Amino acid sequence: MRVPRIYHPHPITHLGPLALSDDAAGHIARVLRMQEGQEVLVFDGSGAEFPAIIHEAGKKQVVVDLAERIDTNLESPLNLHLGQVISRGDKMEFTIQKSVELGVNTITPLLSERCGVKLDAKRFEKKLQQWQKIAISACEQCGRNVVPDIRPIMTLEAWCAEQTDALKLNLHPRAKYSINTLPEPVTKVRLLIGPEGGLSAEEIDMTQQYHFEETLLGPRVLRTETAALTAITALQVRFGDLG
């Protein structure tokens, strides 16, 4: 049986007894229905994981006994920052979950002309918290010990204007060159994925002004969530740790 992986939101500085967060305690007690004496793997996002035994499993508190610290690096040599225009429904959640599993380091939700999602500041904040929880859950599932950062929501232009030494890519169905033709070596990429209706002509011009290179995935037009995951996979195969 696979040992459950549990995220702890604070730096772990010592071995021995550790009271888990309320979210983790609820998951262990009510969802997994684990008991005292069972094994878990705890990680705090620092790159390490801690084999542990459940010492106390109450309804309101779970205490584990951390046995040792194991530094495990499952991070890709390719640093990938995904700029994803917010999509409707559960598509954004799906994109975040699978992007984390594929090794993305940072995700910035973006607003564009054809975004189609309109929320007030309070609801946007709730969305950010929800998306970060999805990223944590994806790390628990896939074995990553470093949790990707879900950044605050930005406008497309503000994100494109940020200073970076990364290769900046924008998917475009009429681009002349594919990911396979990009020159090596590449260690950092900023990948822009537009909305379901695509970027406007003005937005495409703007990305070019900020030196985004247009790249092609293939002859077919992909949905926004399919495009993101296909591009991430192709980049990881070409420059990262897939394949």
Short mmCIF file of C-alpha atoms in Angstrom, two decimals:
data_model
loop_
_atom_site.label_atom_id
_atom_site.label_comp_id
_atom_site.label_asym_id
_atom_site.label_seq_id
_atom_site.Cartn_x
_atom_site.Cartn_y
_atom_site.Cartn_z
CA MET A 1 0.00 0.00 0.00
CA ARG A 2 1.30 3.45 -0.94
CA VAL A 3 2.25 5.60 2.04
CA PRO A 4 0.16 8.81 2.05
CA ARG A 5 2.06 12.07 1.53
CA ILE A 6 1.00 14.98 3.72
CA TYR A 7 1.94 18.66 3.27
CA HIS A 8 2.89 20.76 6.29
CA PRO A 9 2.58 24.53 5.65
CA HIS A 10 5.41 25.60 7.98
CA PRO A 11 9.16 24.85 7.85
CA ILE A 12 10.04 21.66 9.71
CA THR A 13 13.10 22.40 11.84
CA HIS A 14 13.31 19.35 14.09
CA LEU A 15 12.56 15.65 14.24
CA GLY A 16 10.20 14.06 16.74
CA PRO A 17 6.56 15.02 17.50
CA LEU A 18 4.79 17.36 15.08
CA ALA A 19 1.17 18.52 15.19
CA LEU A 20 -0.18 18.62 11.64
CA SER A 21 -2.26 21.45 10.23
CA ASP A 22 -6.04 21.39 10.55
CA ASP A 23 -6.41 20.56 6.85
CA ALA A 24 -3.95 17.68 7.07
CA ALA A 25 -5.48 16.39 10.30
CA GLY A 26 -8.95 16.41 8.78
CA HIS A 27 -7.70 14.58 5.70
CA ILE A 28 -5.99 11.89 7.76
CA ALA A 29 -8.81 11.42 10.25
CA ARG A 30 -11.94 11.81 8.11
CA VAL A 31 -10.89 10.98 4.55
CA LEU A 32 -8.10 8.43 4.93
CA ARG A 33 -9.40 7.19 8.31
CA MET A 34 -5.88 6.43 9.48
CA GLN A 35 -5.03 5.27 12.98
CA GLU A 36 -2.16 5.52 15.44
CA GLY A 37 0.88 3.55 14.35
CA GLN A 38 0.34 3.99 10.60
CA GLU A 39 2.98 5.53 8.34
CA VAL A 40 2.86 8.84 6.48
CA LEU A 41 5.38 10.96 4.56
CA VAL A 42 5.39 14.63 5.55
CA PHE A 43 6.90 17.39 3.39
CA ASP A 44 7.08 21.16 3.93
CA GLY A 45 7.91 22.43 0.44
CA SER A 46 11.64 22.81 1.16
CA GLY A 47 12.66 19.85 -0.99
CA ALA A 48 12.82 17.31 1.84
CA GLU A 49 10.40 14.69 3.09
CA PHE A 50 10.05 13.15 6.53
CA PRO A 51 8.95 9.55 7.12
CA ALA A 52 6.67 9.57 10.16
CA ILE A 53 4.42 7.44 12.33
CA ILE A 54 1.03 8.68 13.53
CA HIS A 55 1.38 9.14 17.29
CA GLU A 56 -2.05 10.60 17.99
CA ALA A 57 -5.10 10.52 15.70
CA GLY A 58 -7.92 12.54 17.22
CA LYS A 59 -10.87 14.21 15.54
CA LYS A 60 -9.37 17.67 15.98
CA GLN A 61 -5.65 16.98 16.11
CA VAL A 62 -3.19 14.59 14.54
CA VAL A 63 0.36 14.31 15.89
CA VAL A 64 3.06 12.42 14.01
CA ASP A 65 6.54 11.38 15.06
CA LEU A 66 9.11 12.42 12.44
CA ALA A 67 11.82 9.77 12.14
CA GLU A 68 14.34 11.35 9.73
CA ARG A 69 14.85 13.96 7.03
CA ILE A 70 15.36 12.74 3.47
CA ASP A 71 16.40 15.25 0.80
CA THR A 72 14.84 14.13 -2.47
CA ASN A 73 15.15 16.19 -5.65
CA LEU A 74 12.44 15.44 -8.20
CA GLU A 75 12.59 18.90 -9.79
CA SER A 76 13.21 19.31 -13.50
CA PRO A 77 16.38 21.07 -14.73
CA LEU A 78 13.99 23.24 -16.75
CA ASN A 79 12.47 26.13 -14.79
CA LEU A 80 8.99 26.65 -16.24
CA HIS A 81 6.77 29.65 -15.50
CA LEU A 82 3.25 29.25 -16.91
CA GLY A 83 1.23 32.36 -17.65
CA GLN A 84 -2.28 30.99 -18.09
CA VAL A 85 -5.21 33.21 -19.04
CA ILE A 86 -8.00 32.21 -16.65
CA SER A 87 -10.43 29.75 -18.19
CA ARG A 88 -14.04 29.04 -17.28
CA GLY A 89 -15.44 26.32 -15.06
CA ASP A 90 -13.10 23.64 -13.79
CA LYS A 91 -10.67 23.95 -16.72
CA MET A 92 -8.34 26.23 -14.75
CA GLU A 93 -8.25 23.78 -11.84
CA PHE A 94 -7.47 20.93 -14.24
CA THR A 95 -4.68 22.91 -15.89
CA ILE A 96 -3.08 23.79 -12.55
CA GLN A 97 -3.25 20.22 -11.27
CA LYS A 98 -1.72 18.64 -14.34
CA SER A 99 0.86 21.41 -14.83
CA VAL A 100 2.17 20.78 -11.33
CA GLU A 101 2.36 17.05 -12.02
CA LEU A 102 4.36 17.82 -15.17
CA GLY A 103 6.90 19.92 -13.27
CA VAL A 104 5.89 23.58 -13.66
CA ASN A 105 7.59 25.82 -11.07
CA THR A 106 5.37 28.91 -11.13
CA ILE A 107 1.87 29.66 -12.37
CA THR A 108 0.48 33.16 -12.88
CA PRO A 109 -3.27 33.44 -13.65
CA LEU A 110 -3.83 36.15 -16.25
CA LEU A 111 -6.66 38.42 -17.40
CA SER A 112 -7.00 39.20 -21.11
CA GLU A 113 -9.57 40.78 -23.44
CA ARG A 114 -11.30 37.46 -24.14
CA CYS A 115 -10.83 35.94 -20.72
CA GLY A 116 -14.58 35.69 -20.05
CA VAL A 117 -14.13 35.41 -16.27
CA LYS A 118 -15.28 38.34 -14.14
CA LEU A 119 -14.96 38.15 -10.36
CA ASP A 120 -14.60 40.73 -7.62
CA ALA A 121 -11.43 40.99 -5.53
CA LYS A 122 -12.83 38.83 -2.71
CA ARG A 123 -13.78 35.98 -5.04
CA PHE A 124 -10.44 36.22 -6.83
CA GLU A 125 -8.70 35.80 -3.47
CA LYS A 126 -10.78 32.70 -2.74
CA LYS A 127 -9.86 31.34 -6.17
CA LEU A 128 -6.16 31.85 -5.46
CA GLN A 129 -6.45 29.95 -2.19
CA GLN A 130 -8.32 27.15 -3.95
CA TRP A 131 -5.73 26.97 -6.74
CA GLN A 132 -2.85 26.81 -4.23
CA LYS A 133 -4.58 23.91 -2.46
CA ILE A 134 -4.89 22.14 -5.81
CA ALA A 135 -1.15 22.62 -6.39
CA ILE A 136 -0.40 21.19 -2.94
CA SER A 137 -2.66 18.20 -3.55
CA ALA A 138 -0.95 17.57 -6.89
CA CYS A 139 2.45 17.57 -5.13
CA GLU A 140 1.15 15.10 -2.56
CA GLN A 141 0.05 12.82 -5.39
CA CYS A 142 3.05 13.06 -7.72
CA GLY A 143 5.88 13.00 -5.19
CA ARG A 144 7.20 16.56 -5.56
CA ASN A 145 8.63 18.06 -2.37
CA VAL A 146 8.70 21.64 -3.69
CA VAL A 147 5.28 23.28 -4.05
CA PRO A 148 4.94 25.56 -7.10
CA ASP A 149 3.91 29.13 -6.43
CA ILE A 150 0.48 30.30 -7.61
CA ARG A 151 1.05 34.02 -8.02
CA PRO A 152 -1.57 36.76 -7.64
CA ILE A 153 -3.71 37.41 -10.71
CA MET A 154 -2.20 39.86 -13.20
CA THR A 155 -3.18 41.50 -16.46
CA LEU A 156 -1.64 39.98 -19.56
CA GLU A 157 0.39 43.09 -20.34
CA ALA A 158 1.74 43.45 -16.79
CA TRP A 159 2.95 39.85 -16.87
CA CYS A 160 4.50 40.19 -20.33
CA ALA A 161 6.31 43.36 -19.23
CA GLU A 162 8.07 41.72 -16.28
CA GLN A 163 11.84 41.56 -16.52
CA THR A 164 13.18 38.03 -16.97
CA ASP A 165 16.12 36.17 -18.48
CA ALA A 166 13.86 33.28 -19.47
CA LEU A 167 12.99 32.30 -23.03
CA LYS A 168 9.51 33.74 -23.64
CA LEU A 169 7.13 31.64 -25.73
CA ASN A 170 3.61 32.22 -27.03
CA LEU A 171 1.76 29.38 -28.75
CA HIS A 172 0.38 30.35 -32.14
CA PRO A 173 -1.19 28.00 -34.73
CA ARG A 174 0.42 29.93 -37.59
CA ALA A 175 3.91 30.13 -36.11
CA LYS A 176 6.75 29.02 -38.39
CA TYR A 177 8.78 27.10 -35.83
CA SER A 178 7.95 24.33 -33.37
CA ILE A 179 9.30 23.62 -29.88
CA ASN A 180 11.53 20.93 -31.40
CA THR A 181 13.38 23.56 -33.43
CA LEU A 182 14.23 25.81 -30.46
CA PRO A 183 18.00 26.09 -29.98
CA GLU A 184 19.65 24.50 -26.95
CA PRO A 185 20.48 25.00 -24.16
CA VAL A 186 17.33 26.34 -22.48
CA THR A 187 17.02 26.31 -18.69
CA LYS A 188 14.23 28.86 -18.13
CA VAL A 189 10.98 29.32 -20.04
CA ARG A 190 8.03 31.68 -19.69
CA LEU A 191 5.12 30.01 -21.45
CA LEU A 192 2.03 32.05 -22.35
CA ILE A 193 -1.26 30.22 -22.89
CA GLY A 194 -4.16 32.34 -24.10
CA PRO A 195 -7.90 32.08 -23.45
CA GLU A 196 -10.42 29.82 -25.14
CA GLY A 197 -11.12 32.48 -27.77
CA GLY A 198 -7.44 33.18 -28.36
CA LEU A 199 -5.53 36.42 -27.93
CA SER A 200 -6.71 39.48 -29.82
CA ALA A 201 -4.61 40.89 -32.66
CA GLU A 202 -3.59 43.78 -30.41
CA GLU A 203 -2.51 41.38 -27.66
CA ILE A 204 -0.46 39.30 -30.09
CA ASP A 205 1.30 42.48 -31.26
CA MET A 206 1.92 43.39 -27.62
CA THR A 207 3.55 40.02 -26.86
CA GLN A 208 5.87 40.54 -29.82
CA GLN A 209 6.83 43.97 -28.49
CA TYR A 210 7.88 42.25 -25.26
CA HIS A 211 9.96 39.74 -27.26
CA PHE A 212 7.77 36.66 -26.94
CA GLU A 213 8.60 34.13 -29.62
CA GLU A 214 5.69 32.46 -31.38
CA THR A 215 5.94 28.69 -31.44
CA LEU A 216 3.89 25.90 -32.95
CA LEU A 217 2.64 22.69 -31.35
CA GLY A 218 1.17 21.07 -34.44
CA PRO A 219 -1.37 21.47 -37.23
CA ARG A 220 -4.47 21.23 -35.01
CA VAL A 221 -6.10 23.95 -32.91
CA LEU A 222 -6.08 22.84 -29.26
CA ARG A 223 -8.31 23.82 -26.37
CA THR A 224 -6.60 26.08 -23.85
CA GLU A 225 -6.16 23.33 -21.24
CA THR A 226 -4.90 20.87 -23.87
CA ALA A 227 -2.48 23.44 -25.27
CA ALA A 228 -0.95 24.15 -21.86
CA LEU A 229 -0.31 20.52 -20.99
CA THR A 230 0.90 19.59 -24.47
CA ALA A 231 3.35 22.50 -24.53
CA ILE A 232 4.66 21.75 -21.03
CA THR A 233 5.16 18.11 -21.96
CA ALA A 234 6.97 19.03 -25.19
CA LEU A 235 9.24 21.46 -23.32
CA GLN A 236 10.04 18.90 -20.63
CA VAL A 237 10.89 16.31 -23.27
CA ARG A 238 13.10 18.79 -25.13
CA PHE A 239 14.82 20.57 -22.23
CA GLY A 240 13.67 18.92 -19.00
CA ASP A 241 13.35 15.48 -17.47
CA LEU A 242 10.67 13.70 -19.50
CA GLY A 243 11.37 11.08 -22.10
#
